[in-house]
PDB file of C-alpha atoms in Angstrom:
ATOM      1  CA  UNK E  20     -97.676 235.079  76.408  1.00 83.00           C
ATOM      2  CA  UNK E  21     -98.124 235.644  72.765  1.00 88.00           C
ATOM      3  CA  UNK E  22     -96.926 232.555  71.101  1.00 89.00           C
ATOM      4  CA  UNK E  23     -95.694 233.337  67.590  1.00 89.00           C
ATOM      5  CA  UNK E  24     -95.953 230.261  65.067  1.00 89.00           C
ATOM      6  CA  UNK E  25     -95.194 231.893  62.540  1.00 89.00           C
ATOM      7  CA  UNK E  26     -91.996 231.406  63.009  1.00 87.00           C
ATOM      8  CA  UNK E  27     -92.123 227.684  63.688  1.00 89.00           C
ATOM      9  CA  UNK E  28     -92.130 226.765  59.758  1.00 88.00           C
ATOM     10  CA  UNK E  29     -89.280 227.860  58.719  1.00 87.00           C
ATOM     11  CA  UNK E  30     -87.281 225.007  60.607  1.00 90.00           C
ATOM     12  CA  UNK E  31     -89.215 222.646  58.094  1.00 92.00           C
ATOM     13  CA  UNK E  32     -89.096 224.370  55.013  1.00 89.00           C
ATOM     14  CA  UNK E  33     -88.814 227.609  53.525  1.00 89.00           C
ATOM     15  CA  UNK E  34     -89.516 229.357  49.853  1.00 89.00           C
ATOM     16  CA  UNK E  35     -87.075 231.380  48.542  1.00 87.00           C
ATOM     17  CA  UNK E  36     -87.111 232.760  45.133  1.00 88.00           C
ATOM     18  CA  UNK E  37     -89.556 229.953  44.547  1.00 87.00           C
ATOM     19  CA  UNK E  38     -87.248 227.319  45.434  1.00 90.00           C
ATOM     20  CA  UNK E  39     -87.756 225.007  48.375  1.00 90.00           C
ATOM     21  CA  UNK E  40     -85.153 224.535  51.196  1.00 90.00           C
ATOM     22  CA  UNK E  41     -85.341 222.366  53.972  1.00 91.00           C
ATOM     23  CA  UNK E  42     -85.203 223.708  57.377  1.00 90.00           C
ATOM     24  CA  UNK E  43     -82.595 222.332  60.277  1.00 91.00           C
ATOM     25  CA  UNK E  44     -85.524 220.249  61.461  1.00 93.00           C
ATOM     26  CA  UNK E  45     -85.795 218.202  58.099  1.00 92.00           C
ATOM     27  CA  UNK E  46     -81.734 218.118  57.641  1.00 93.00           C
ATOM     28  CA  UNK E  47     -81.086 216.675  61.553  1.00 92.00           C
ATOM     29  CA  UNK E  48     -83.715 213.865  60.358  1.00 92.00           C
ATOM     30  CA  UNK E  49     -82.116 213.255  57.435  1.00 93.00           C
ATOM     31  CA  UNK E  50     -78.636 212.894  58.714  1.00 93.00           C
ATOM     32  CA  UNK E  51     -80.200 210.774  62.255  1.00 92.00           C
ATOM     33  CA  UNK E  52     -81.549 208.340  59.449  1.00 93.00           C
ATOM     34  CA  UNK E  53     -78.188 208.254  57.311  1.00 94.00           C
ATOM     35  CA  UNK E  54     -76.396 207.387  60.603  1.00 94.00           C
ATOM     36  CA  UNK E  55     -79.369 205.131  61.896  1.00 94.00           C
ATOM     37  CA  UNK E  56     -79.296 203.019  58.220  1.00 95.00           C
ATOM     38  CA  UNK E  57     -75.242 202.940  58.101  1.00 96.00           C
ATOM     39  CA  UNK E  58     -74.743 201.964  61.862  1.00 96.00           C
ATOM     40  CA  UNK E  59     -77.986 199.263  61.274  1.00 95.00           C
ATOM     41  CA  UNK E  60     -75.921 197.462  58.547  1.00 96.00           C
ATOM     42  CA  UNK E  61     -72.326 197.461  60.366  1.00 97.00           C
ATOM     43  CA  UNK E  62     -73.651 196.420  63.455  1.00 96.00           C
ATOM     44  CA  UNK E  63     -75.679 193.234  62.372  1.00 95.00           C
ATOM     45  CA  UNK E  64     -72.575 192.762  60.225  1.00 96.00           C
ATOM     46  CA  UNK E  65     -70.208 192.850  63.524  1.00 96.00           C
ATOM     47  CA  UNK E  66     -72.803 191.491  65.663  1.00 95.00           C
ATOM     48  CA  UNK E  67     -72.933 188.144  63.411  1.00 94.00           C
ATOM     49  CA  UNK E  68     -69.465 187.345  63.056  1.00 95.00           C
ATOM     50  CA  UNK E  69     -68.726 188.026  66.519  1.00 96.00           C
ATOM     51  CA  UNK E  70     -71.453 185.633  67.421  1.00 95.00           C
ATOM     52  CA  UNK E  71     -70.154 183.744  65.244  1.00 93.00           C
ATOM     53  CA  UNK E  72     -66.404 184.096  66.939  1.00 95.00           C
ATOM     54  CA  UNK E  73     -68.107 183.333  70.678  1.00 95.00           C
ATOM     55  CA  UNK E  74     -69.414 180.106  69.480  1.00 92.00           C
ATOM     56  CA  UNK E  75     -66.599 178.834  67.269  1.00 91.00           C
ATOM     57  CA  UNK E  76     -64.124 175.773  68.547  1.00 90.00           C
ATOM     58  CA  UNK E  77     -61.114 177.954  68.073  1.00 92.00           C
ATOM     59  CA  UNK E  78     -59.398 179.595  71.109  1.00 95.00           C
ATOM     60  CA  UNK E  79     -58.457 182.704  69.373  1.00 95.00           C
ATOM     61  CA  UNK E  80     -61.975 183.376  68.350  1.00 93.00           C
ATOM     62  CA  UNK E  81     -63.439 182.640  71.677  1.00 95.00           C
ATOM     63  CA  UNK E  82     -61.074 185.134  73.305  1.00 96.00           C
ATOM     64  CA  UNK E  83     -61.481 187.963  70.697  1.00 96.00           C
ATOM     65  CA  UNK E  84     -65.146 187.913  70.679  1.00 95.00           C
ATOM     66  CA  UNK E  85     -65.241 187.878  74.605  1.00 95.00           C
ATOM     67  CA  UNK E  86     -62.166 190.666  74.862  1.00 96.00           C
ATOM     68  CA  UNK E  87     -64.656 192.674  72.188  1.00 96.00           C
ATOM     69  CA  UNK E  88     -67.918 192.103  73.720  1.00 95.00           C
ATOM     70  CA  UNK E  89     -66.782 193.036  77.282  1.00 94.00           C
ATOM     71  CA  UNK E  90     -64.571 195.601  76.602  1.00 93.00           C
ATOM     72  CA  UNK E  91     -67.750 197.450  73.977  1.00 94.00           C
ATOM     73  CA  UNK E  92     -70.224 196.694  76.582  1.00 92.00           C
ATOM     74  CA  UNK E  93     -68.328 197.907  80.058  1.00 92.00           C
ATOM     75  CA  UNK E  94     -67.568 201.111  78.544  1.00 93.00           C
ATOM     76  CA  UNK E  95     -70.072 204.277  77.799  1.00 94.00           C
ATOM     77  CA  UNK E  96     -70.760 205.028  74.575  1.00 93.00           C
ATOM     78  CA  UNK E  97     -69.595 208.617  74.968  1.00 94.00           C
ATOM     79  CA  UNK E  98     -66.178 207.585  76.333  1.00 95.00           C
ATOM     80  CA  UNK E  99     -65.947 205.177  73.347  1.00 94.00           C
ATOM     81  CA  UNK E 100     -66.857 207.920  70.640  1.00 94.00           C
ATOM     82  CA  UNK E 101     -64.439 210.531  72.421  1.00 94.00           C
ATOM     83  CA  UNK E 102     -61.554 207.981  71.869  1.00 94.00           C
ATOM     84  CA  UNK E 103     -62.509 207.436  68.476  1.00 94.00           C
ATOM     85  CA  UNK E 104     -62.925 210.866  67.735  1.00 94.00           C
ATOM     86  CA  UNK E 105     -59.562 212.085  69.078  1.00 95.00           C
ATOM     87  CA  UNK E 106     -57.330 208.894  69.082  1.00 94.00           C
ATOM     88  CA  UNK E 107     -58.484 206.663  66.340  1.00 93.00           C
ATOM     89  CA  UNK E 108     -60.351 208.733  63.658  1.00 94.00           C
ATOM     90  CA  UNK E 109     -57.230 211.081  63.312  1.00 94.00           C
ATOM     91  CA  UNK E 110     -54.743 208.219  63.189  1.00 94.00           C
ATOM     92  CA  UNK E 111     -56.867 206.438  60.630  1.00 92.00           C
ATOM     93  CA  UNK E 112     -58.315 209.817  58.699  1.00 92.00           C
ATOM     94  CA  UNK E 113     -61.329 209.193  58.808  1.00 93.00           C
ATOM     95  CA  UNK E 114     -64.186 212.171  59.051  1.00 93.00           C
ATOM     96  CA  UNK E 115     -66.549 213.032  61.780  1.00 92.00           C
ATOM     97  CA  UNK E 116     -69.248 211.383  60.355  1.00 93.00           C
ATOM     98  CA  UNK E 117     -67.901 207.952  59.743  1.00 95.00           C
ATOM     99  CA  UNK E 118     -66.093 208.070  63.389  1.00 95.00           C
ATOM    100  CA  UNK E 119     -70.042 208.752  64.853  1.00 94.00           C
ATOM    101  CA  UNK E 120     -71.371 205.905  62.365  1.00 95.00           C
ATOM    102  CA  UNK E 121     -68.517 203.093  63.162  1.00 95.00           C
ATOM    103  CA  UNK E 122     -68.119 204.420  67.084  1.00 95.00           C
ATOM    104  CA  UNK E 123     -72.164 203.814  67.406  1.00 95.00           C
ATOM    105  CA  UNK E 124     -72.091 200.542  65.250  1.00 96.00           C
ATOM    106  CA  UNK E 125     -69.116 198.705  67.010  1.00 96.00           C
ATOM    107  CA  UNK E 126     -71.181 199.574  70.575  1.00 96.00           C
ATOM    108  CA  UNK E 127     -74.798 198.137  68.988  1.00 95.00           C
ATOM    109  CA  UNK E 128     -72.791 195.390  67.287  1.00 95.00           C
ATOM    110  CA  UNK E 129     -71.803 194.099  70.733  1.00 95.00           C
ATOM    111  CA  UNK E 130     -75.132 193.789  71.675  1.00 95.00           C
ATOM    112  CA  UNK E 131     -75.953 192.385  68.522  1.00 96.00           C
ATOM    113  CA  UNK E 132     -73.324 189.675  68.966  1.00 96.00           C
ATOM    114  CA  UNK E 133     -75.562 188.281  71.860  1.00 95.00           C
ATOM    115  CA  UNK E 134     -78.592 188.559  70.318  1.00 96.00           C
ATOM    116  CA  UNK E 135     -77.896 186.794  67.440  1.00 95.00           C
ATOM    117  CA  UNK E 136     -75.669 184.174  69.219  1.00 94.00           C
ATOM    118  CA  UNK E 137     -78.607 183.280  71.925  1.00 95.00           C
ATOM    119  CA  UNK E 138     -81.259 183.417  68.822  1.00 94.00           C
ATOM    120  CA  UNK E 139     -78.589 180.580  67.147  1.00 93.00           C
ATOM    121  CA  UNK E 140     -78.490 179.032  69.957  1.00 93.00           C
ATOM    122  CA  UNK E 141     -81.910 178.325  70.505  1.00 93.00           C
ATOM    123  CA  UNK E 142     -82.224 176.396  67.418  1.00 92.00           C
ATOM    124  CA  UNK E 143     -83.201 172.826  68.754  1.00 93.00           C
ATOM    125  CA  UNK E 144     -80.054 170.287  69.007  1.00 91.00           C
ATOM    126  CA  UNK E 145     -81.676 167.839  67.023  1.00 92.00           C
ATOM    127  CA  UNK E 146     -81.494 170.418  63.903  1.00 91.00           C
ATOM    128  CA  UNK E 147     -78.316 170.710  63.853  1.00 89.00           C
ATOM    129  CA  UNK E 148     -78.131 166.809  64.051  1.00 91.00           C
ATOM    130  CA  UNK E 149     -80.375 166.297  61.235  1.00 92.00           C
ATOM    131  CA  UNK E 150     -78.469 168.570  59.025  1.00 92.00           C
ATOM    132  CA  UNK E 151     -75.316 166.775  59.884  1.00 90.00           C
ATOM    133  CA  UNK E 152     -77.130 163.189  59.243  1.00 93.00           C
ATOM    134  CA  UNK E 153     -77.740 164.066  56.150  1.00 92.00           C
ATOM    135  CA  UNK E 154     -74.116 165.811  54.851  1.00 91.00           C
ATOM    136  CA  UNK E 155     -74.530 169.512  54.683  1.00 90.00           C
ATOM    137  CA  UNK E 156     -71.327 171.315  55.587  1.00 90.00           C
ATOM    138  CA  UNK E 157     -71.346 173.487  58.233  1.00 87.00           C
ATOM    139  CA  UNK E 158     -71.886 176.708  56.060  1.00 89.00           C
ATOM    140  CA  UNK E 159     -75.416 175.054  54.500  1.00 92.00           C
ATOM    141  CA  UNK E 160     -76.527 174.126  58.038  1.00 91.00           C
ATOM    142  CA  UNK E 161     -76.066 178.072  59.544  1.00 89.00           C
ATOM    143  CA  UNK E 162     -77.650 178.846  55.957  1.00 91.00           C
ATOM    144  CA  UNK E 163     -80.560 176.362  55.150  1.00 92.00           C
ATOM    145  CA  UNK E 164     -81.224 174.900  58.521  1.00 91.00           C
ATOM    146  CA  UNK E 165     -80.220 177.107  61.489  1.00 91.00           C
ATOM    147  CA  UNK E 166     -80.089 180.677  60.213  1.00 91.00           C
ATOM    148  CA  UNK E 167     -84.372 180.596  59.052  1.00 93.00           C
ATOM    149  CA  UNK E 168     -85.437 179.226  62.369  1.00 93.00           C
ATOM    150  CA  UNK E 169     -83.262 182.020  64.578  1.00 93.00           C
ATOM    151  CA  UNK E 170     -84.142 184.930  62.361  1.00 94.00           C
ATOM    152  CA  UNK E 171     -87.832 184.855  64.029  1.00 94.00           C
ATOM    153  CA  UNK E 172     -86.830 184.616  67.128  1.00 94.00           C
ATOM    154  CA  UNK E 173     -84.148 187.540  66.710  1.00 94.00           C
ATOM    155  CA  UNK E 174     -86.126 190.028  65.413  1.00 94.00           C
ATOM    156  CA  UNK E 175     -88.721 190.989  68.085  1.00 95.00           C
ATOM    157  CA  UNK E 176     -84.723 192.133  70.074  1.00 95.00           C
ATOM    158  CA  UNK E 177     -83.112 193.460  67.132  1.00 94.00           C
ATOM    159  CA  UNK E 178     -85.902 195.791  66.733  1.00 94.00           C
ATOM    160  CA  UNK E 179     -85.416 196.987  70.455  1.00 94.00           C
ATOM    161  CA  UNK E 180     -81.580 197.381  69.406  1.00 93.00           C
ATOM    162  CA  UNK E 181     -82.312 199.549  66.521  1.00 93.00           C
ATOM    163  CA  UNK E 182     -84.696 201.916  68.528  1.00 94.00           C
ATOM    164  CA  UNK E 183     -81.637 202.386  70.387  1.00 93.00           C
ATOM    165  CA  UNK E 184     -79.119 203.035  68.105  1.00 92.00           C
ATOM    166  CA  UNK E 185     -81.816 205.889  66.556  1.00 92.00           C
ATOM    167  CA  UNK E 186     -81.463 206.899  70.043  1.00 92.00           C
ATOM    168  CA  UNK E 187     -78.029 206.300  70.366  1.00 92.00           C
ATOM    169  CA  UNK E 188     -77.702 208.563  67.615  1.00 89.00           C
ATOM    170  CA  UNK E 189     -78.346 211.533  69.506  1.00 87.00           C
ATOM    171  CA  UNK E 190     -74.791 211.317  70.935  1.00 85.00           C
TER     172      UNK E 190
END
């Protein structure tokens, strides 16, 4: 077989009349990262205040996180980007990419929920005491106290989440 290379570069790049154009190979990565950095942002976003939700004292947010997480998480992600695709994204008016970018962040974000809850949660008992002995409100204790001892521990799993939403990304 004669392999012909040649023909390889011009999904990279290409001159033409001394301009350069990027190739369908440099455009996919482009758009893969646009999607990637979007769906990053919105997911950590829903992720925390869902976490947030799960691990509140109020009813309501207890059942709306749980309702979320369990109905985002038993569900494929290409049954949940069909529907919205074709049910929500017309209804709403919102274009294809946007539908791919929220569809794939509201399925991470689930995950994110529970990473970020169990990385709050494994902030010692005693901090959250400490803070309380000496009369921050609960906002300064998730933002002084709690929030810099989790992020550590979050981050080695959020990393594994956001390899998968690149992957994710695919769909």
């Amino acid at each position: 077989y004669n392999w012909q290379w040649y023909r390889v570069p011009k999904y990279f790049w290409r001159y033409v009349d001394g301009e350069l154009i990027w190739g369908e190979f440099v455009n996919g990565v482009l758009v893969t990262l646009e999607i990637a950095a979007w769906a990053v942002l919105i997911s950590v976003g829903v992720g925390l205040v869902t976490a947030l939700f799960k691990m509140s004292n109020s009813l309501a947010g207890r059942v709306l996180a749980v309702v979320y997480l369990e109905g985002i998480r038993n569900t494929p992600l290409l049954v949940q980007i069909y529907l919205m695709y074709f049910v929500i994204s017309p209804i709403i008016g919102i274009d294809r990419l946007w539908t791919g970018i929220i569809a794939l962040a509201l399925y991470e974000g689930s995950f994110a929920a529970e990473i970020i809850r169990a990385g709050i949660q494994s902030v010692e008992r005693g901090q959250w005491e400490a803070s309380a002995s000496i009369g921050l409100t609960q906002r300064d204790t998730y933002r002084y106290v709690v929030l810099p001892q989790a992020i550590p521990i979050m981050l080695p799993p959020l990393t594994g989440l956001f390899v998968n939403l690149i992957k994710h990304s695919s769909i």
